[in-house]
Amino acid sequence: MKEHEVRDKAFAMPLTSPAYPPGPYRFIDREYMIITYRTDPEKLRALVPEPLEVTEPVVKYEFIRMPNSTGFGDYTETGQVIPVSFEGRKGGYTHCMFLNDHPPIAGGRELWGFPKKLASPTLRAEIDTLVGTLDYGPVRVATGTMGYKHKTVPEETVRAALSAPNFLLKVIPHVDGSPRICEIVEYYLEDLTIKGAWSGPAALSLNPHALAPVAELPVLEVVSALHVVADLTLGLGKVVHDYLK
């Protein structure tokens, strides 16, 4: 293989059989359960990297079903998103994510800088309850429950929330272990079609785990819960802060 062929083909690893295809990445019938809870503000500030700023002492714990996604397949994801502000723009900082599918783990980390790790999350309806769980190996780490479709939420409210900027801390090491890339990435969800949105009573339990430390941001009070079904495109990101310059 000639050098120019390597350059032309170099999109993702392995070179001759990439773990994921080029975008765009479209999601059909993406289903969210988002439980917003109040937490310890000091612990929150200790985990959010500058120049992002914590706007309020809350966390959004998300369970997401993705049954139909371009190039990534059928998988489930869960994690914590922290409301932040960056240069006056309010959005969400993704603190941690756990999912059960390799292509979006590889693509998410390499392209955007999503903090993805392999685990076993679920999201399903059980009679009158929407139930989300996270298992790391044999250990139950998180359980979220919500009353199923109790009250309709206006589409414009959900669209505004999903259209806000999202921020990630992308870290890729050099071959000697030092950081080669260390930057804040901003991205958006695009081409949104809201198919339904509901609120309802909710509860969230987080258990301590050495490698899935979601309980480090303890649940002090559940504030609200949102159930959403939507089609959307995961937009590619842009670098808004480089720690190495």
Short mmCIF file of C-alpha atoms in Angstrom, two decimals:
data_model
loop_
_atom_site.label_atom_id
_atom_site.label_comp_id
_atom_site.label_asym_id
_atom_site.label_seq_id
_atom_site.Cartn_x
_atom_site.Cartn_y
_atom_site.Cartn_z
CA MET A 1 0.00 0.00 0.00
CA LYS A 2 1.44 3.37 -1.10
CA GLU A 3 1.70 6.34 1.29
CA HIS A 4 -0.96 8.29 -0.59
CA GLU A 5 -3.29 5.29 -0.31
CA VAL A 6 -2.79 5.25 3.45
CA ARG A 7 -3.64 8.98 3.61
CA ASP A 8 -6.71 8.52 1.40
CA LYS A 9 -8.05 5.60 3.44
CA ALA A 10 -7.11 6.87 6.91
CA PHE A 11 -10.48 7.49 8.55
CA ALA A 12 -10.52 5.12 11.53
CA MET A 13 -8.79 2.00 12.82
CA PRO A 14 -8.20 -0.70 11.67
CA LEU A 15 -7.17 0.93 8.39
CA THR A 16 -8.57 -1.78 6.11
CA SER A 17 -11.65 -2.55 8.24
CA PRO A 18 -12.68 0.49 10.31
CA ALA A 19 -14.68 -0.09 13.51
CA TYR A 20 -17.35 2.36 12.27
CA PRO A 21 -18.25 4.04 8.95
CA PRO A 22 -18.04 7.74 8.07
CA GLY A 23 -21.08 9.84 9.02
CA PRO A 24 -23.60 11.34 8.99
CA TYR A 25 -24.99 9.39 11.95
CA ARG A 26 -28.79 9.33 11.93
CA PHE A 27 -30.87 7.89 14.78
CA ILE A 28 -34.45 6.73 14.29
CA ASP A 29 -36.82 6.25 17.25
CA ARG A 30 -34.18 7.27 19.76
CA GLU A 31 -35.77 6.95 23.21
CA TYR A 32 -34.65 8.89 26.28
CA MET A 33 -35.46 8.70 29.96
CA ILE A 34 -33.81 11.72 31.59
CA ILE A 35 -34.00 12.04 35.37
CA THR A 36 -32.82 15.42 36.67
CA TYR A 37 -31.63 15.42 40.26
CA ARG A 38 -30.07 17.79 42.76
CA THR A 39 -26.56 16.91 43.98
CA ASP A 40 -23.63 18.18 46.06
CA PRO A 41 -22.42 21.43 44.40
CA GLU A 42 -18.84 21.06 45.67
CA LYS A 43 -18.50 17.57 44.20
CA LEU A 44 -19.99 18.83 40.96
CA ARG A 45 -17.51 21.69 40.65
CA ALA A 46 -14.62 19.32 41.38
CA LEU A 47 -15.51 17.21 38.33
CA VAL A 48 -16.32 19.87 35.72
CA PRO A 49 -13.21 21.06 33.85
CA GLU A 50 -12.53 24.77 33.37
CA PRO A 51 -13.31 26.83 31.33
CA LEU A 52 -16.76 25.18 31.59
CA GLU A 53 -18.78 26.66 34.46
CA VAL A 54 -21.36 24.89 36.61
CA THR A 55 -24.68 26.74 36.37
CA GLU A 56 -26.71 24.91 39.02
CA PRO A 57 -26.18 21.92 41.37
CA VAL A 58 -28.08 19.41 39.24
CA VAL A 59 -27.27 16.36 37.10
CA LYS A 60 -29.24 14.82 34.28
CA TYR A 61 -29.02 11.03 34.46
CA GLU A 62 -29.88 9.67 31.01
CA PHE A 63 -30.95 6.22 29.82
CA ILE A 64 -31.10 6.03 26.00
CA ARG A 65 -32.36 3.29 23.65
CA MET A 66 -31.06 3.48 20.08
CA PRO A 67 -32.73 0.69 18.08
CA ASN A 68 -31.86 2.09 14.64
CA SER A 69 -28.68 4.12 14.15
CA THR A 70 -26.62 4.57 10.99
CA GLY A 71 -23.42 2.56 11.18
CA PHE A 72 -23.67 1.91 14.91
CA GLY A 73 -26.56 -0.57 14.99
CA ASP A 74 -28.94 -1.30 17.87
CA TYR A 75 -27.70 -0.46 21.35
CA THR A 76 -28.45 1.14 24.72
CA GLU A 77 -26.54 3.82 26.61
CA THR A 78 -26.63 5.56 29.97
CA GLY A 79 -24.68 8.26 31.76
CA GLN A 80 -24.54 11.64 33.46
CA VAL A 81 -24.82 15.06 31.81
CA ILE A 82 -24.09 18.21 33.82
CA PRO A 83 -25.65 21.59 32.94
CA VAL A 84 -22.84 24.07 32.24
CA SER A 85 -22.07 27.39 30.61
CA PHE A 86 -19.26 28.15 28.15
CA GLU A 87 -18.65 31.73 27.00
CA GLY A 88 -22.25 32.57 27.80
CA ARG A 89 -23.75 29.55 26.00
CA LYS A 90 -25.71 27.22 28.25
CA GLY A 91 -25.53 23.52 27.45
CA GLY A 92 -24.60 20.13 28.84
CA TYR A 93 -21.23 18.55 29.71
CA THR A 94 -21.17 14.78 29.31
CA HIS A 95 -19.42 13.45 32.40
CA CYS A 96 -19.61 9.68 31.79
CA MET A 97 -21.30 7.17 29.47
CA PHE A 98 -21.77 3.39 29.53
CA LEU A 99 -23.01 1.33 26.58
CA ASN A 100 -23.11 -2.16 25.13
CA ASP A 101 -21.85 -1.77 21.54
CA HIS A 102 -18.27 -1.43 20.26
CA PRO A 103 -18.66 0.78 17.12
CA PRO A 104 -20.24 3.74 18.98
CA ILE A 105 -17.69 3.33 21.79
CA ALA A 106 -14.80 3.56 19.30
CA GLY A 107 -16.42 6.23 17.13
CA GLY A 108 -17.67 8.27 20.06
CA ARG A 109 -14.27 8.40 21.73
CA GLU A 110 -12.20 8.93 18.57
CA LEU A 111 -14.38 11.46 16.71
CA TRP A 112 -16.01 13.58 19.41
CA GLY A 113 -14.37 12.59 22.70
CA PHE A 114 -17.42 10.97 24.33
CA PRO A 115 -16.36 9.38 27.66
CA LYS A 116 -17.72 5.94 26.72
CA LYS A 117 -17.04 2.64 28.51
CA LEU A 118 -18.36 -0.87 27.93
CA ALA A 119 -21.14 -1.99 30.29
CA SER A 120 -24.72 -3.34 30.20
CA PRO A 121 -27.46 -0.69 30.35
CA THR A 122 -31.16 -1.31 29.61
CA LEU A 123 -34.26 0.82 29.04
CA ARG A 124 -37.70 -0.77 28.76
CA ALA A 125 -41.34 -0.41 29.72
CA GLU A 126 -42.51 -2.72 32.50
CA ILE A 127 -46.34 -2.56 32.67
CA ASP A 128 -46.95 1.03 33.87
CA THR A 129 -43.30 1.96 34.53
CA LEU A 130 -40.36 2.99 32.38
CA VAL A 131 -37.30 1.25 33.84
CA GLY A 132 -33.62 2.00 33.19
CA THR A 133 -30.71 0.03 34.64
CA LEU A 134 -26.92 -0.05 34.47
CA ASP A 135 -24.92 -3.17 35.26
CA TYR A 136 -21.11 -3.10 35.21
CA GLY A 137 -20.26 -6.78 34.95
CA PRO A 138 -22.50 -8.55 37.50
CA VAL A 139 -22.93 -5.44 39.68
CA ARG A 140 -26.03 -3.22 39.52
CA VAL A 141 -24.80 0.38 39.51
CA ALA A 142 -27.90 2.44 38.63
CA THR A 143 -31.68 2.02 38.58
CA GLY A 144 -34.10 4.65 37.32
CA THR A 145 -37.88 4.40 37.23
CA MET A 146 -40.55 6.71 35.86
CA GLY A 147 -44.31 6.63 35.51
CA TYR A 148 -45.11 5.73 31.89
CA LYS A 149 -46.45 8.67 29.82
CA HIS A 150 -48.24 10.43 32.65
CA LYS A 151 -48.29 13.95 31.18
CA THR A 152 -47.52 15.27 27.68
CA VAL A 153 -44.69 17.80 27.44
CA PRO A 154 -44.89 20.53 24.75
CA GLU A 155 -42.74 19.81 21.71
CA GLU A 156 -41.13 23.25 21.75
CA THR A 157 -39.85 22.68 25.30
CA VAL A 158 -38.17 19.42 24.32
CA ARG A 159 -36.82 20.81 21.07
CA ALA A 160 -35.18 23.71 22.90
CA ALA A 161 -33.55 21.32 25.40
CA LEU A 162 -32.24 18.92 22.74
CA SER A 163 -31.02 21.77 20.52
CA ALA A 164 -28.75 23.26 23.19
CA PRO A 165 -24.96 22.93 22.77
CA ASN A 166 -23.21 19.89 24.19
CA PHE A 167 -19.63 19.86 25.48
CA LEU A 168 -17.07 17.06 25.78
CA LEU A 169 -13.52 16.77 27.08
CA LYS A 170 -11.59 14.90 24.38
CA VAL A 171 -8.33 13.28 25.48
CA ILE A 172 -6.12 11.19 23.18
CA PRO A 173 -2.64 10.20 24.40
CA HIS A 174 0.63 10.30 22.50
CA VAL A 175 2.63 7.08 22.07
CA ASP A 176 4.69 8.00 25.14
CA GLY A 177 1.55 8.34 27.26
CA SER A 178 1.53 12.13 27.37
CA PRO A 179 -1.56 13.96 26.06
CA ARG A 180 -1.45 14.57 22.31
CA ILE A 181 -5.02 15.90 22.17
CA CYS A 182 -6.68 17.58 25.15
CA GLU A 183 -9.54 19.87 24.18
CA ILE A 184 -13.16 20.89 24.72
CA VAL A 185 -15.42 19.84 21.84
CA GLU A 186 -18.81 21.39 21.14
CA TYR A 187 -21.47 19.51 19.16
CA TYR A 188 -25.20 19.67 18.45
CA LEU A 189 -28.10 17.33 17.78
CA GLU A 190 -29.48 18.20 14.34
CA ASP A 191 -32.52 17.60 12.11
CA LEU A 192 -34.74 16.87 15.09
CA THR A 193 -38.14 15.24 14.75
CA ILE A 194 -39.89 14.99 18.13
CA LYS A 195 -42.27 12.01 18.07
CA GLY A 196 -43.46 12.27 21.66
CA ALA A 197 -42.48 13.64 25.05
CA TRP A 198 -43.87 12.99 28.52
CA SER A 199 -43.17 13.75 32.17
CA GLY A 200 -44.04 11.75 35.27
CA PRO A 201 -42.98 10.77 38.78
CA ALA A 202 -39.48 9.30 38.99
CA ALA A 203 -36.90 7.75 41.28
CA LEU A 204 -33.17 7.14 40.86
CA SER A 205 -30.77 4.93 42.81
CA LEU A 206 -26.98 5.06 42.31
CA ASN A 207 -24.64 2.51 43.90
CA PRO A 208 -20.87 2.95 44.50
CA HIS A 209 -18.58 1.21 42.02
CA ALA A 210 -14.81 1.58 41.56
CA LEU A 211 -14.92 1.75 37.73
CA ALA A 212 -18.41 3.19 37.20
CA PRO A 213 -18.43 5.93 39.86
CA VAL A 214 -21.79 7.55 39.04
CA ALA A 215 -22.59 7.61 42.78
CA GLU A 216 -19.82 10.19 43.31
CA LEU A 217 -22.54 12.68 42.36
CA PRO A 218 -25.12 11.61 44.95
CA VAL A 219 -28.88 11.91 44.50
CA LEU A 220 -30.11 14.46 47.04
CA GLU A 221 -33.50 15.11 45.42
CA VAL A 222 -35.18 14.12 42.16
CA VAL A 223 -36.27 17.33 40.43
CA SER A 224 -38.01 16.08 37.27
CA ALA A 225 -38.15 13.32 34.68
CA LEU A 226 -38.59 13.38 30.91
CA HIS A 227 -39.38 10.59 28.45
CA VAL A 228 -38.72 11.44 24.78
CA VAL A 229 -38.89 9.61 21.46
CA ALA A 230 -37.19 11.40 18.55
CA ASP A 231 -35.36 11.07 15.26
CA LEU A 232 -32.12 13.06 15.04
CA THR A 233 -28.69 13.37 13.50
CA LEU A 234 -25.60 13.44 15.72
CA GLY A 235 -23.65 16.37 14.33
CA LEU A 236 -19.86 16.33 14.11
CA GLY A 237 -18.11 18.61 16.57
CA LYS A 238 -15.75 21.57 16.63
CA VAL A 239 -12.89 22.38 19.01
CA VAL A 240 -13.72 25.39 21.21
CA HIS A 241 -10.84 25.17 23.71
CA ASP A 242 -7.39 23.58 23.39
CA TYR A 243 -5.58 22.87 26.68
CA LEU A 244 -2.26 22.30 24.91
CA LYS A 245 -1.98 25.73 23.27
#
